[in-house]
XYZ file of C-alpha atoms in Angstrom:
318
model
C 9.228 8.471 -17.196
C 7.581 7.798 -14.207
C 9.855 5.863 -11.046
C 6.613 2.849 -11.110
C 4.156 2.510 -13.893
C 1.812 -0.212 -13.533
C -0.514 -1.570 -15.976
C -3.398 -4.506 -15.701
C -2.165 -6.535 -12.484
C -4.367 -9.117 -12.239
C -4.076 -11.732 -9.218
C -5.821 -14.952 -9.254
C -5.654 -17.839 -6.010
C -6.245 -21.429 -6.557
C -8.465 -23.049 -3.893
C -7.406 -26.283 -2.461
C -10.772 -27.747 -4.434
C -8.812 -26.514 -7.656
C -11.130 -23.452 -7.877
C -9.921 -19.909 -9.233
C -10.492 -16.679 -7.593
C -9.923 -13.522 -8.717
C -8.921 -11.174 -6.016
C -6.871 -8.156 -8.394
C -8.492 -7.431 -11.408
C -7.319 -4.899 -14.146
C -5.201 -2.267 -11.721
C -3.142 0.506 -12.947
C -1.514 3.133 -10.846
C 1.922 5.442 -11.748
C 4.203 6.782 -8.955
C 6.791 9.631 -9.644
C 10.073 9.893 -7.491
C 9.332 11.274 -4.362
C 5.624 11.410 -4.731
C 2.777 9.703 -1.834
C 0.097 7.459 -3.244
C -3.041 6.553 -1.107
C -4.704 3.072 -1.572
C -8.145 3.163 0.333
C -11.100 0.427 0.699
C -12.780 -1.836 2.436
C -11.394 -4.918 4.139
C -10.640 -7.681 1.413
C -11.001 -5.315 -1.793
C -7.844 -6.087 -2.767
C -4.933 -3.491 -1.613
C -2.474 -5.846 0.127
C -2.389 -8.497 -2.615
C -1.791 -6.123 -5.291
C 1.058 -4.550 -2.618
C 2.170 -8.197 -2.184
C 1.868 -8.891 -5.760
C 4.601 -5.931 -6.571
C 6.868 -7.361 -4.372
C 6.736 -10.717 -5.368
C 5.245 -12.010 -1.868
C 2.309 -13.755 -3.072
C 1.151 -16.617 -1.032
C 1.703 -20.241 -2.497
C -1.978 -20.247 -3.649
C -1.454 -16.908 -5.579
C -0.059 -16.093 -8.892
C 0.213 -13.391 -11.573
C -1.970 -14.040 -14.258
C -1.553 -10.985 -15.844
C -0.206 -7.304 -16.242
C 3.425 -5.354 -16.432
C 5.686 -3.872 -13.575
C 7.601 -0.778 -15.389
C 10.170 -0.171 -12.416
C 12.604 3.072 -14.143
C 11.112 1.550 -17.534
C 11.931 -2.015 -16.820
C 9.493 -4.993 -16.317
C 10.453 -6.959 -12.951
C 7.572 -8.950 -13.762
C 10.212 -10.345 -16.384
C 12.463 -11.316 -14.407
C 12.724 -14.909 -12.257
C 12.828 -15.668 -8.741
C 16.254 -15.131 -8.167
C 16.567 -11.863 -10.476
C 13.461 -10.184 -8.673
C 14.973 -11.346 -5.304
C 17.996 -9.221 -5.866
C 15.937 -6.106 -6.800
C 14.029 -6.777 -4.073
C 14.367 -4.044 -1.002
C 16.831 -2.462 -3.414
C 14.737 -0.766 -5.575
C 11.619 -1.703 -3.378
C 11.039 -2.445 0.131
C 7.926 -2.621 2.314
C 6.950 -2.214 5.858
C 4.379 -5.572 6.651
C 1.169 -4.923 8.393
C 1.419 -5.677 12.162
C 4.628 -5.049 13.609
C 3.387 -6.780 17.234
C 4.025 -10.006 15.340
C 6.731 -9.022 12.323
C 9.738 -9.020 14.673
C 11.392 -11.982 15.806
C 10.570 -12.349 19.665
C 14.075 -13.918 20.566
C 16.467 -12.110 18.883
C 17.632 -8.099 19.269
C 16.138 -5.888 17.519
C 19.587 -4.599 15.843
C 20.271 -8.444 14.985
C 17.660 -8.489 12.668
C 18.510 -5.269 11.049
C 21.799 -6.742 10.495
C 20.495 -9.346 9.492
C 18.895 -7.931 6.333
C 21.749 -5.506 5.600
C 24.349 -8.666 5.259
C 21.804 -10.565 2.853
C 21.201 -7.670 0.479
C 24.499 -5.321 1.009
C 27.362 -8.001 2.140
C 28.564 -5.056 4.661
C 31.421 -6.143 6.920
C 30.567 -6.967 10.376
C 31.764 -3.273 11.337
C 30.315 -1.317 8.710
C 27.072 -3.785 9.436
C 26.650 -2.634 12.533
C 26.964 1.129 11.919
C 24.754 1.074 9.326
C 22.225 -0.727 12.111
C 22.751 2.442 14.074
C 22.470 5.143 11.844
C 19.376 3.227 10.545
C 17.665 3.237 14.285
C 18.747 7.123 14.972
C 16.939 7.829 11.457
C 13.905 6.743 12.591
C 13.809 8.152 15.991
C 15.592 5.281 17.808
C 18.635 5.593 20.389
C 21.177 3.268 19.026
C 21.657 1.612 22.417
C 18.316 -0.068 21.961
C 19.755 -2.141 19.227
C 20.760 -4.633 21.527
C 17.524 -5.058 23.004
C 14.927 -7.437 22.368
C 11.009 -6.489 20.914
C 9.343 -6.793 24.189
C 11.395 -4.498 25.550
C 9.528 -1.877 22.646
C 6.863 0.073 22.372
C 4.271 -0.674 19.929
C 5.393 2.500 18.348
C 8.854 1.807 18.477
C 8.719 -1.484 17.390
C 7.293 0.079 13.890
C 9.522 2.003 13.570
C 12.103 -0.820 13.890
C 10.447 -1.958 11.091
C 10.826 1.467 9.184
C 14.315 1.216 9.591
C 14.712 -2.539 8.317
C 12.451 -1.611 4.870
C 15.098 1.477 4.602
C 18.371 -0.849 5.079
C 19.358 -1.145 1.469
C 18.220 2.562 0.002
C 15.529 1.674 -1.811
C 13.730 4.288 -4.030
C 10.079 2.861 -3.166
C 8.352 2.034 0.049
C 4.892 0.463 0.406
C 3.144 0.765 3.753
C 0.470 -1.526 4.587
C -1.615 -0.020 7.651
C 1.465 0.951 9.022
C -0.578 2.672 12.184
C -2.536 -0.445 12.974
C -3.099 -1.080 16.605
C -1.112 1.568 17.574
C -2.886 4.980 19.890
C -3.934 7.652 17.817
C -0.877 10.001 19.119
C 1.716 7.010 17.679
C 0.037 6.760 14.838
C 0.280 10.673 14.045
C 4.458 9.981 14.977
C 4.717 7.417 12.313
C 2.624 9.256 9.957
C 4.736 12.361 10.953
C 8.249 10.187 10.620
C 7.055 8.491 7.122
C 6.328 11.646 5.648
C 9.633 13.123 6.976
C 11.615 10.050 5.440
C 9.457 11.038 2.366
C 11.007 14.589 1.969
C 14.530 14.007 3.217
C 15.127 10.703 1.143
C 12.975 11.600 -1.897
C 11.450 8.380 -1.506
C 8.158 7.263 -3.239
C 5.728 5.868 -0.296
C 2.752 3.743 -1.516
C 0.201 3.806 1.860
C -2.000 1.590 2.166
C -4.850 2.526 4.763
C -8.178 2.973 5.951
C -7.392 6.201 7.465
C -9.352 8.963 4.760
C -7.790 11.573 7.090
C -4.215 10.184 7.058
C -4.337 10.132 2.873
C -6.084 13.326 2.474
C -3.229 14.611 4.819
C 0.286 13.390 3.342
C -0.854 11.554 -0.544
C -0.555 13.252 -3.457
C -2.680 10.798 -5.758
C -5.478 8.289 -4.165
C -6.503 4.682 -5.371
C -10.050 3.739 -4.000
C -10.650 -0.105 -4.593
C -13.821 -2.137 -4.353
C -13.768 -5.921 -4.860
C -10.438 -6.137 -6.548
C -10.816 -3.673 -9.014
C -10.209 0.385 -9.356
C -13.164 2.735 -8.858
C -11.303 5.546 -8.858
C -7.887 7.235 -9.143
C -6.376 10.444 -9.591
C -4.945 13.317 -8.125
C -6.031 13.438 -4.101
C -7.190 17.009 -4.156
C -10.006 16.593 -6.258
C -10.844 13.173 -5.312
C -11.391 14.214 -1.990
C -13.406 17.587 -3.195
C -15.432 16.230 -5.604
C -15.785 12.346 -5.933
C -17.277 10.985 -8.649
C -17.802 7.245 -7.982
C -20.850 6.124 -5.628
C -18.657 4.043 -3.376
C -16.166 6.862 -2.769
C -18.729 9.314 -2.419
C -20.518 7.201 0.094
C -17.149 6.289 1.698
C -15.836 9.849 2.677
C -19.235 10.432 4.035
C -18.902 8.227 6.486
C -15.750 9.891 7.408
C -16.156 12.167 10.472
C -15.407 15.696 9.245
C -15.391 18.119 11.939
C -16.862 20.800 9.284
C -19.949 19.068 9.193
C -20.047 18.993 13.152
C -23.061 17.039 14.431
C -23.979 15.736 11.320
C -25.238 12.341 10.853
C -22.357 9.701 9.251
C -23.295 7.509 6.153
C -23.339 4.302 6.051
C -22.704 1.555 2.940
C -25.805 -0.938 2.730
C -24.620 -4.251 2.623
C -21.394 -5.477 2.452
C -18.411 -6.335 0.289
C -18.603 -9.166 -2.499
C -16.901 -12.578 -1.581
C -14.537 -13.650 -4.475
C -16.239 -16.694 -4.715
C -19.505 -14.910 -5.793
C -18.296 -11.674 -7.624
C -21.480 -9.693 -9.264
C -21.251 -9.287 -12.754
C -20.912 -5.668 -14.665
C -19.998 -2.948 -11.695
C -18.914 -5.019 -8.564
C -20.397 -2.007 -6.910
C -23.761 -1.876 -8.134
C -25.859 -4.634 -5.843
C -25.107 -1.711 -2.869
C -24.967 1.416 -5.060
C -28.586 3.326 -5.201
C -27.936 5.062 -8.363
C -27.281 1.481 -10.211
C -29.051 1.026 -14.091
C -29.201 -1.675 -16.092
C -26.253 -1.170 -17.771
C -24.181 -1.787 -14.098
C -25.684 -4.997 -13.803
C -24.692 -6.207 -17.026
C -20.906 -4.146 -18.241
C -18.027 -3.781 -16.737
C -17.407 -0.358 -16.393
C -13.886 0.570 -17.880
C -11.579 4.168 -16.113
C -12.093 6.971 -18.077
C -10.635 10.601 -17.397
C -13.402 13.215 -15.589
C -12.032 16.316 -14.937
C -8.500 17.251 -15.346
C -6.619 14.397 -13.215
C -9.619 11.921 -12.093
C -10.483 8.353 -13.218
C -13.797 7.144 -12.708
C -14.598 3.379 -13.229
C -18.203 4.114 -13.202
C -20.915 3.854 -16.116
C -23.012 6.643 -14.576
C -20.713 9.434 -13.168
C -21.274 12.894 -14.031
């Protein structure tokens, strides 16, 4: 049984003219204990509302209009508020997206580490704060520094602050949403370096969300390309990255600098993304994809296996 199995998350948001949008549509994904998945795609396809949508973060305008959470063979979609709440950095924990702005700028760093220890563990005050410490020197981070304040961080530093508050109560599942954003490229290979360490050493299952091909092909075991809201392909990273079968992820790695193909000229996507408020029928893909038919335009095309670990989403793959 795998540690996260799930099946047809579907995310809608309600516009303030009473409007619905669909931003998730129809994703599945599995995760085994201790395994890396990569999610990859454009900006607004989708990957940080399904990540939200897992953890129960939605905004106000968002909802769940459909699909199961198998967590160790049990549905937290199934459970209310307060049920999920308790599960919540338990059994799951995440690491936002922008840790310039995730920390609170007037209180110590160590404070808010406590902080979500005593809501979710109930640790003594002593016992609190060693737990603070041993959390900080996991992740790289003198346990002095507790006491001081954000500013007083690095960029790189201050995510991995945030590393160690997603790791406070043990959970068995971390998602990572562009955990290298706005950070220099030799931070981000630290924090790549450090999550992949945690990885091993914890047996933790990582969900990374990214735009980084290199970072994915690098430390993920499976990959999850999306494209307006929906899956265009998923499978085992090795051969999604040596032989894609979906347009859009063909076209996407080769746009990827690859210093094999040294001096050779980087593709480029016509167009751009759909707008949830004007989704394309059949393929969302096909008003940008050159090898479109008649049948894209028209059906939506449904995963099915090519090869021994690959799922297309594609009416014309070979």
């Amino acid at each position: 049984m795998p540690l996260l199995d799930v099946r047809r998350l579907t995310v809608d948001f309600v516009t303030s003219e009473g409007a619905m949008l669909r931003a998730v549509e129809d994703v599945g994904l599995t995760l085994e204990r201790g395994e890396a998945l990569g999610i990859v795609g454009e900006s607004g396809c989708g990957k940080t509302t399904a990540m939200l949508a897992l953890m129960r973060l939605l905004p106000a305008a968002g909802r769940i209009s459909d699909g199961e959470m198998l967590f160790d063979g049990e549905d937290l979609f199934e459970l209310n508020s307060d049920e999920y709440r308790a599960r919540r950095w338990h059994d799951l924990s995440m690491v936002f997206q922008g840790a310039m702005n995730a920390l609170n700028p007037v209180r110590s760093v160590g404070d808010q580490i406590r902080e979500a220890i005593n809501v979710h563990l109930r640790l003594s005050r002593d016992a609190a704060e060693a737990r603070t410490k041993e959390l900080l020197e996991l992740v790289g981070i003198p346990a002095w520094r507790a006491a001081q304040y954000p500013h007083q961080y690095s960029g790189g530093m201050r995510q991995r602050a945030m590393i160690a508050m997603a790791l406070a109560c043990n959970p068995q599942l971390v998602i990572a949403d562009e955990p290298t954003t706005a950070l220099d490229v030799m931070i981000q290979a630290q924090i790549m370096e450090l999550l992949e360490r945690l990885r091993r050493e914890l047996n933790l299952a990582l969900i990374l969300v990214t735009h980084d091909l290199g970072v994915v092909a690098e430390t993920c075991q499976k990959v999850l390309v999306m494209y307006g809201g929906r899956v265009a392909e998923y499978g085992a990273g090795r051969e999604i990255f040596l032989a894609p079968k979906h347009p859009y992820t063909q076209r996407v790695l080769r746009a990827f600098p690859d210093i094999a193909r040294r001096g050779a000229e980087l593709a480029s996507i016509p167009g751009s993304p759909p707008q949830l408020s004007d989704l394309p029928h059949g393929c969302r893909f096909h008003p940008r994809c050159a090898l479109a038919v008649d049948r894209c335009r028209s059906e939506t095309p449904q995963l099915r296996l090519l090869g021994r670990d690959q799922w297309v989403a594609c009416h014309v793959a070979e």
